[in-house]
Coordinates of C-alpha atoms in Angstrom, one line a residue:
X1485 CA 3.3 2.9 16.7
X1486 CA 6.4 4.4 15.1
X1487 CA 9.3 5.6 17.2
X1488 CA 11.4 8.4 15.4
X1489 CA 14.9 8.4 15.9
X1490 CA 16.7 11.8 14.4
X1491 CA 20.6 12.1 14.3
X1492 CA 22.6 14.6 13.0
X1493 CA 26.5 15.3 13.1
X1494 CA 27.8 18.9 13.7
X1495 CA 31.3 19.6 12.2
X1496 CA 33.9 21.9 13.5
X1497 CA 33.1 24.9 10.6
X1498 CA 29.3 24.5 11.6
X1499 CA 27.5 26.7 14.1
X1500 CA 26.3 23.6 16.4
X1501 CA 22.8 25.9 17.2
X1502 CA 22.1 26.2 13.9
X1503 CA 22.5 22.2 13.3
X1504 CA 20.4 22.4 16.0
X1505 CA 17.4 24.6 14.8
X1506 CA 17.9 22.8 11.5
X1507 CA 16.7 19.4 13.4
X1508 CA 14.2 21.3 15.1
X1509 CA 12.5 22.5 12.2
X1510 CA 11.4 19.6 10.6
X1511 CA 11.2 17.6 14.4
X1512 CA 10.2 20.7 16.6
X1513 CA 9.1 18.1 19.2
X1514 CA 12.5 16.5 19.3
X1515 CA 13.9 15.9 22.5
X1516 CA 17.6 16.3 21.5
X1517 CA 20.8 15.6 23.6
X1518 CA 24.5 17.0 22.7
X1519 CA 26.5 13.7 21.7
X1520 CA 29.9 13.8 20.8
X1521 CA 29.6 14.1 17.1
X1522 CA 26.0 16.1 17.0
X1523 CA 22.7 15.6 18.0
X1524 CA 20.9 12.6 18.8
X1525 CA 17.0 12.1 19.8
X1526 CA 13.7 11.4 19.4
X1527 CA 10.5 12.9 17.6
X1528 CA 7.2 12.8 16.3
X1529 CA 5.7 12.8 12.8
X1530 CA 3.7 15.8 13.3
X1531 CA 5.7 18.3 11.7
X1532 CA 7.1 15.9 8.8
X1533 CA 4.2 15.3 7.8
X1534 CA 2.7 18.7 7.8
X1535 CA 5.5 19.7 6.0
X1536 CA 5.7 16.3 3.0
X1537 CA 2.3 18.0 2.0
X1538 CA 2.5 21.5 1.9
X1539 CA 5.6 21.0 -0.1
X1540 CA 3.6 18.2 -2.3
X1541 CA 6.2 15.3 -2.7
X1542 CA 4.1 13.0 -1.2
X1543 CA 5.2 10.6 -4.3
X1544 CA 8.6 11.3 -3.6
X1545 CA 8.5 10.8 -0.1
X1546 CA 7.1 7.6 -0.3
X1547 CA 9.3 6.4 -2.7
X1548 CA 12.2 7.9 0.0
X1549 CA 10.6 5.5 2.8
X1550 CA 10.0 2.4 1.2
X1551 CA 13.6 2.7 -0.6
X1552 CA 14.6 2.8 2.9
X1553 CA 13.3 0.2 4.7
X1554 CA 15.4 -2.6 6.1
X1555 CA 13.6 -5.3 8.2
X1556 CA 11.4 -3.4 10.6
X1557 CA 12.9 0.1 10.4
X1558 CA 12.6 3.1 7.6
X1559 CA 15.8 4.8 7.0
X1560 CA 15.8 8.3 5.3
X1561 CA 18.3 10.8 4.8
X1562 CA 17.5 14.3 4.7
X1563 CA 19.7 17.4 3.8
X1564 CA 21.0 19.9 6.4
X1565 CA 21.4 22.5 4.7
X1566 CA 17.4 22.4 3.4
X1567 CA 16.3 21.7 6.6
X1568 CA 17.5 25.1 8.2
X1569 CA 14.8 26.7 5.9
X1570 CA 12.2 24.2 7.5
X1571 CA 12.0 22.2 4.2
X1572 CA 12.6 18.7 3.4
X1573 CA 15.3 17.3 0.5
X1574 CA 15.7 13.8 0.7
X1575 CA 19.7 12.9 0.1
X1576 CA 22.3 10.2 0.0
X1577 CA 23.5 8.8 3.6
X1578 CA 27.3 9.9 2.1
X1579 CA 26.7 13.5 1.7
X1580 CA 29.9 15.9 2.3
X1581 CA 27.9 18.1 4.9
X1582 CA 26.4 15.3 6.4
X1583 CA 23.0 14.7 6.6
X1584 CA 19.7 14.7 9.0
X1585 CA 19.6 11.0 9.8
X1586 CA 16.0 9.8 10.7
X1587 CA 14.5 5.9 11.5
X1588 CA 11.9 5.0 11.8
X1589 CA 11.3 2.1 14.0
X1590 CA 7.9 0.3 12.9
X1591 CA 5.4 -1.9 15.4
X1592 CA 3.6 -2.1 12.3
X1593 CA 4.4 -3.4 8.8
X1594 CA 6.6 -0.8 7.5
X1595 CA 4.3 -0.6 4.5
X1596 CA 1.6 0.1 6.6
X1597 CA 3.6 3.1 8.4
X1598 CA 4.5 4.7 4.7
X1599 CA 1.2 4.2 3.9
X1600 CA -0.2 6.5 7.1
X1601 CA 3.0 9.3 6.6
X1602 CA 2.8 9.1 2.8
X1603 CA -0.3 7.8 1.3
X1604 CA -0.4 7.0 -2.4
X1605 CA -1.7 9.7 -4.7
X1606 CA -3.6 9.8 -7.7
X1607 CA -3.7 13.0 -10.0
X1608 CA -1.8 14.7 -6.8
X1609 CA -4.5 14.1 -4.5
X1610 CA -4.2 11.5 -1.3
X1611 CA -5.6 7.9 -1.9
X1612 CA -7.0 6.7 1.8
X1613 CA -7.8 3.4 1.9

């Protein structure tokens, strides 16, 4: 099992709803509280998913993941600003906007969670095991 932890900071010269629908578009299952500095919650996979292939960077996205992972978690950064379009941009944790924070805390072998979200590909088309 994978629990999906999404963060994201809202500054002053942002519209905090927008921030909001931003989240909600990549997480629309999100169950999202107001925290001092943004939002905080938790998600499914779902939509992520959904999205990593219609958008075909399956390769890149598993790169992103296994880039990210430290011990039993998968750290990704994704960018705001893409997001409020409903489409995913991986990005630096240091971005000037802030970014879409998401972990992914594994059960599993981490490996064996980036293989289920992003499976390998060969000639573009998904490798299942």
């Amino acid at each position: 099992m994978v629990r999906v932890l999404v963060s994201c900071p809202v500054y002053p010269s942002e519209d905090q709803e927008k921030v909001r629908d931003a989240i909600l578009n990549i997480f629309p299952d999100a169950s999202l509280e107001r925290t001092e500095g943004g939002f905080e919650g938790e998600a499914g996979t779902g939509r992520f998913c959904e999205l990593i292939r219609r958008q075909k960077i399956l390769d890149s996205t598993r790169s992103m993941m296994f880039k990210g992972v430290r011990g039993g978690r998968i750290v990704l950064h994704l960018n705001k600003q893409v997001a409020v379009v409903g489409k995913i941009s991986f990005t630096e944790p240091r971005s000037i906007l802030g970014t879409l924070a998401v972990t992914m805390e594994c059960d599993d072998d981490p490996e064996a969670v980036i293989d289920r979200i992003a499976p390998r590909t060969v000639d573009g088309e998904e490798v299942r095991a």
